[in-house]
Short mmCIF file of C-alpha atoms in Angstrom, two decimals:
data_model
loop_
_atom_site.label_atom_id
_atom_site.label_comp_id
_atom_site.label_asym_id
_atom_site.label_seq_id
_atom_site.Cartn_x
_atom_site.Cartn_y
_atom_site.Cartn_z
CA ASP A 1 23.45 27.36 71.11
CA ASP A 2 21.04 29.99 69.78
CA VAL A 3 23.76 32.58 69.29
CA ALA A 4 25.90 30.27 67.15
CA LEU A 5 22.84 29.24 65.10
CA HIS A 6 21.80 32.85 64.41
CA ALA A 7 25.40 33.80 63.57
CA PHE A 8 25.73 30.89 61.14
CA LEU A 9 22.37 31.56 59.48
CA GLY A 10 23.25 35.24 59.17
CA MET A 11 26.53 34.43 57.49
CA LEU A 12 24.88 32.02 55.03
CA LEU A 13 22.12 34.49 54.16
CA ALA A 14 24.64 37.29 53.63
CA ARG A 15 26.57 35.08 51.22
CA SER A 16 23.27 34.35 49.44
CA HIS A 17 22.68 38.15 49.16
CA ASP A 18 19.61 38.03 51.42
CA LEU A 19 20.73 41.03 53.43
CA ALA A 20 17.46 41.58 55.27
CA GLY A 21 17.46 37.98 56.49
CA ALA A 22 21.16 38.12 57.32
CA ILE A 23 20.72 41.27 59.38
CA LEU A 24 17.78 39.77 61.27
CA HIS A 25 19.80 36.75 62.39
CA LEU A 26 23.07 38.61 62.94
CA LYS A 27 21.29 41.09 65.21
CA GLN A 28 20.00 38.22 67.32
CA ALA A 29 23.50 36.79 67.53
CA HIS A 30 25.02 40.19 68.35
CA TYR A 31 22.53 40.90 71.11
CA GLY A 32 23.26 37.47 72.56
CA ARG A 33 27.03 37.93 72.40
CA PRO A 34 27.79 41.68 72.00
CA ALA A 35 31.55 41.31 72.57
CA ASP A 36 32.01 38.78 69.76
CA VAL A 37 34.04 40.64 67.13
CA THR A 38 33.36 38.23 64.26
CA ILE A 39 29.59 38.47 64.73
CA ALA A 40 29.79 42.24 65.05
CA CYS A 41 31.90 42.59 61.91
CA ASN A 42 29.55 40.37 59.91
CA LEU A 43 26.60 42.47 61.07
CA ILE A 44 28.39 45.74 60.32
CA ALA A 45 29.31 44.54 56.82
CA ALA A 46 25.72 43.45 56.12
CA LEU A 47 24.32 46.77 57.34
CA MET A 48 26.81 48.70 55.22
CA GLU A 49 25.90 46.72 52.11
CA PHE A 50 22.21 47.23 52.96
CA GLY A 51 22.84 50.98 53.11
CA ASP A 52 22.17 51.49 56.81
CA THR A 53 25.39 53.31 57.70
CA ALA A 54 24.07 54.90 60.89
CA GLU A 55 22.99 51.58 62.42
CA ALA A 56 26.28 50.01 61.37
CA LEU A 57 28.10 52.72 63.33
CA ASP A 58 25.86 52.01 66.31
CA ILE A 59 27.22 48.45 66.27
CA ALA A 60 30.83 49.63 65.81
CA THR A 61 30.93 51.36 69.18
CA SER A 62 34.09 52.90 70.53
CA GLU A 63 34.03 50.37 73.38
CA LEU A 64 33.99 47.43 70.99
CA ALA A 65 36.44 49.04 68.56
CA PHE A 66 39.03 49.83 71.21
CA SER A 67 38.85 46.36 72.78
CA ASP A 68 39.30 44.52 69.48
CA ALA A 69 42.89 43.39 69.03
CA THR A 70 42.28 42.62 65.34
CA LEU A 71 41.50 46.32 64.67
CA ARG A 72 38.68 45.32 62.30
CA VAL A 73 35.98 47.12 64.25
CA ALA A 74 38.11 50.27 64.60
CA ARG A 75 38.67 50.36 60.84
CA TYR A 76 34.94 49.96 60.26
CA ARG A 77 34.22 52.67 62.82
CA GLY A 78 36.56 55.10 61.11
CA LEU A 79 35.02 54.55 57.68
CA LEU A 80 31.46 54.74 58.98
CA ALA A 81 32.04 57.85 61.08
CA GLN A 82 33.79 59.55 58.16
CA SER A 83 30.91 58.77 55.78
CA LEU A 84 28.46 60.24 58.32
CA GLU A 85 30.66 63.36 58.71
CA ARG A 86 31.44 62.55 62.33
CA PHE A 87 35.03 63.45 61.68
CA SER A 88 36.31 63.63 65.25
CA ASP A 89 35.10 60.05 65.81
CA ALA A 90 36.74 58.99 62.55
CA VAL A 91 40.04 60.61 63.55
CA GLU A 92 39.95 58.88 66.92
CA ALA A 93 39.36 55.49 65.29
CA TYR A 94 42.07 55.87 62.66
CA GLU A 95 44.59 57.11 65.19
CA TYR A 96 43.86 54.06 67.32
CA VAL A 97 44.58 51.83 64.31
CA ILE A 98 47.84 53.46 63.22
CA GLU A 99 49.22 53.44 66.75
CA ARG A 100 48.94 49.64 66.62
CA ALA A 101 49.48 49.12 62.89
CA PRO A 102 51.84 51.91 61.78
CA GLN A 103 52.25 50.41 58.28
CA ASP A 104 48.51 50.57 57.52
CA PHE A 105 48.51 52.73 54.39
CA ASP A 106 44.71 52.93 54.06
CA SER A 107 44.26 54.15 57.62
CA TRP A 108 46.94 56.84 57.20
CA ASN A 109 45.26 58.02 54.00
CA ASN A 110 41.81 58.02 55.59
CA LEU A 111 43.16 59.74 58.70
CA GLY A 112 44.55 62.52 56.53
CA ASN A 113 41.18 63.09 54.88
CA ALA A 114 39.32 62.95 58.20
CA ARG A 115 41.73 65.39 59.85
CA SER A 116 41.32 67.80 56.95
CA ALA A 117 37.52 67.65 57.24
CA ALA A 118 37.85 68.22 60.99
CA GLY A 119 39.94 71.35 60.40
CA ASP A 120 43.32 69.92 61.41
CA LEU A 121 45.17 70.90 58.24
CA ALA A 122 48.69 70.42 59.57
CA GLY A 123 47.80 66.98 60.93
CA SER A 124 46.15 66.12 57.63
CA VAL A 125 49.31 66.92 55.67
CA LEU A 126 51.45 64.83 58.03
CA ALA A 127 49.15 61.81 57.76
CA LEU A 128 48.93 62.00 53.98
CA GLN A 129 52.69 62.45 53.63
CA ARG A 130 53.07 59.23 55.63
CA ALA A 131 50.55 57.49 53.36
CA VAL A 132 52.53 58.55 50.29
CA GLU A 133 55.75 57.29 51.90
CA LEU A 134 54.15 53.91 52.56
CA ASP A 135 52.74 53.52 49.05
CA PRO A 136 54.13 56.03 46.53
CA LYS A 137 52.38 54.16 43.70
CA ALA A 138 48.90 55.04 44.97
CA ALA A 139 47.71 58.01 42.92
CA PRO A 140 44.68 58.92 45.13
CA SER A 141 46.86 59.59 48.18
CA ARG A 142 49.01 61.98 46.12
CA ILE A 143 45.90 63.89 45.07
CA ASN A 144 44.63 63.93 48.66
CA LEU A 145 47.99 65.28 49.82
CA ALA A 146 47.87 68.05 47.23
CA SER A 147 44.39 69.02 48.39
CA ALA A 148 45.54 69.12 52.00
CA LEU A 149 48.56 71.24 51.12
CA TYR A 150 46.40 73.65 49.15
CA ALA A 151 43.92 73.91 52.02
CA ALA A 152 46.87 74.74 54.29
CA SER A 153 47.88 77.56 51.90
CA ARG A 154 51.00 75.67 50.84
CA PHE A 155 50.24 76.33 47.18
CA GLN A 156 53.64 75.73 45.62
CA GLU A 157 54.01 72.38 47.38
CA ALA A 158 50.53 71.37 46.26
CA GLU A 159 51.39 72.21 42.66
CA GLU A 160 54.63 70.23 42.87
CA VAL A 161 52.82 67.18 44.22
CA LEU A 162 50.27 67.27 41.41
CA ARG A 163 52.89 67.83 38.71
CA THR A 164 54.91 64.90 40.02
CA ALA A 165 51.79 62.74 40.16
CA ALA A 166 50.90 63.71 36.59
CA ALA A 167 54.36 62.63 35.47
CA ASP A 168 54.37 59.41 37.51
CA PHE A 169 50.90 58.34 36.34
CA PRO A 170 50.88 59.26 32.64
CA LYS A 171 47.47 57.68 31.95
CA ASP A 172 45.67 59.32 34.88
CA ALA A 173 43.83 62.57 34.16
CA ARG A 174 43.00 63.32 37.79
CA PRO A 175 46.22 65.15 38.75
CA LEU A 176 45.85 67.37 35.69
CA ASN A 177 42.21 68.05 36.48
CA ASP A 178 43.18 69.10 40.00
CA LEU A 179 45.93 71.30 38.58
CA TYR A 180 43.34 72.92 36.34
CA VAL A 181 41.07 73.61 39.32
CA MET A 182 43.98 75.04 41.32
CA TYR A 183 45.06 77.33 38.49
CA LYS A 184 41.52 78.58 38.01
CA ARG A 185 41.28 79.49 41.70
CA GLU A 186 44.49 81.46 41.32
CA ALA A 187 43.32 83.11 38.06
CA ARG A 188 46.23 81.52 36.17
CA HIS A 189 44.14 81.09 33.06
CA ASP A 190 46.88 80.17 30.58
CA ALA A 191 48.19 77.44 32.86
CA ALA A 192 44.62 76.26 33.47
CA MET A 193 44.02 75.88 29.72
CA ILE A 194 47.19 73.81 29.30
CA ALA A 195 46.22 71.57 32.24
CA ILE A 196 42.70 70.90 30.98
CA GLU A 197 43.95 70.25 27.43
CA ASP A 198 46.45 67.72 28.78
CA ALA A 199 43.72 66.11 30.90
CA ILE A 200 41.44 65.80 27.86
CA ALA A 201 44.24 64.12 25.94
CA ARG A 202 44.42 61.45 28.65
CA ASP A 203 40.69 60.91 29.06
CA PRO A 204 38.75 62.26 26.07
CA ASP A 205 35.55 60.42 27.06
CA ASP A 206 35.11 62.18 30.41
CA PRO A 207 32.09 64.52 30.11
CA ASN A 208 33.21 66.63 33.07
CA LEU A 209 36.59 67.31 31.44
CA GLN A 210 34.94 68.05 28.10
CA PHE A 211 32.59 70.52 29.78
CA LYS A 212 35.47 72.34 31.50
CA PHE A 213 37.42 72.45 28.26
CA ALA A 214 34.38 73.85 26.44
CA VAL A 215 34.02 76.62 29.01
CA GLU A 216 37.71 77.53 28.72
CA CYS A 217 37.52 77.60 24.92
CA GLY A 218 34.48 79.86 25.12
CA LEU A 219 36.32 82.31 27.36
CA VAL A 220 39.09 82.75 24.77
CA MET A 221 36.69 82.79 21.80
CA ARG A 222 37.73 79.40 20.43
CA ILE A 223 34.07 78.95 19.54
CA ALA A 224 34.27 75.97 17.19
CA GLU A 225 36.29 73.97 19.75
CA ALA A 226 33.91 75.02 22.53
CA GLU A 227 30.88 73.88 20.56
CA LYS A 228 32.51 70.55 19.71
CA ALA A 229 33.45 69.94 23.34
CA PHE A 230 29.95 70.82 24.58
CA TYR A 231 28.47 68.34 22.11
CA LYS A 232 30.91 65.68 23.31
CA ALA A 233 30.01 66.32 26.94
CA ILE A 234 26.29 66.00 26.15
CA SER A 235 26.83 62.83 24.11
CA PHE A 236 28.74 61.21 26.99
CA ASP A 237 26.25 62.38 29.65
#
C-alpha cells in the first residue's frame, strides 16, 4: 500500500525533524488519499512548521474541513486563513467549529479576533464575551475583548475590562499597557502616566514599557527619570 507507506514515512520524518522529507512523503500520501483527515492534518502541521502557510491552507480546503467530523481541519483552516489575512475564510471556519463544539474556548477567542479584522465589531464583541465566559482565567481573551470594545466605540466598557483584568492578574503588565495606550488616544495624560508606571512596576525589564515611560517622563520634564528609562530600554534591546 503505497499511500500507507508514504504516510508512515512522512510521520517518522516529521518526528525526526526532517520536515522537507516529511512533506515529500506526506504529499504523496495526500494525493493518493485526499479525503484522509489524519494524513491531511500531518501534512498541514509539517507545512506550518516548515513555514509554508499558504500551501498548508491549500491542503486545508473548505471541502475537507467541512466534511471532517473531528473538526481538526476546520481549526487548522481558521488559523491559517487568519494568519494570511483571509478573515472571511477564517470566520467561516471558526463558526463551523463552534456550531459543533460550543465549548471550544480557543475557537471563540479566535473567531472574535477574526470578526474584528473583518469589520464585524459587534460580532467580535459577542464572540470574545463568550470566550471570557468559558475561561475567565485567560488573560489574553480579556485583552482581546477590551480591544474589540474600544474598536466598537464602547470606551467605558473597554476600560472596565482592562481594569478588572489588571486586578485579576496582578503580575501581568499587558492590561496596564493597553490602558496606557487607550488613555493616550483619549489625551488622558495623567491617567496614562499612572498606567505606564504601574506597568513598569510589574515588568521592569520590558524595553517597550521602559521606552514609553521615558517618553512620558520627557513630556512632563522629569528629565533624569526619562534618561534613566531610555538607558534601560537600550540595555534591554
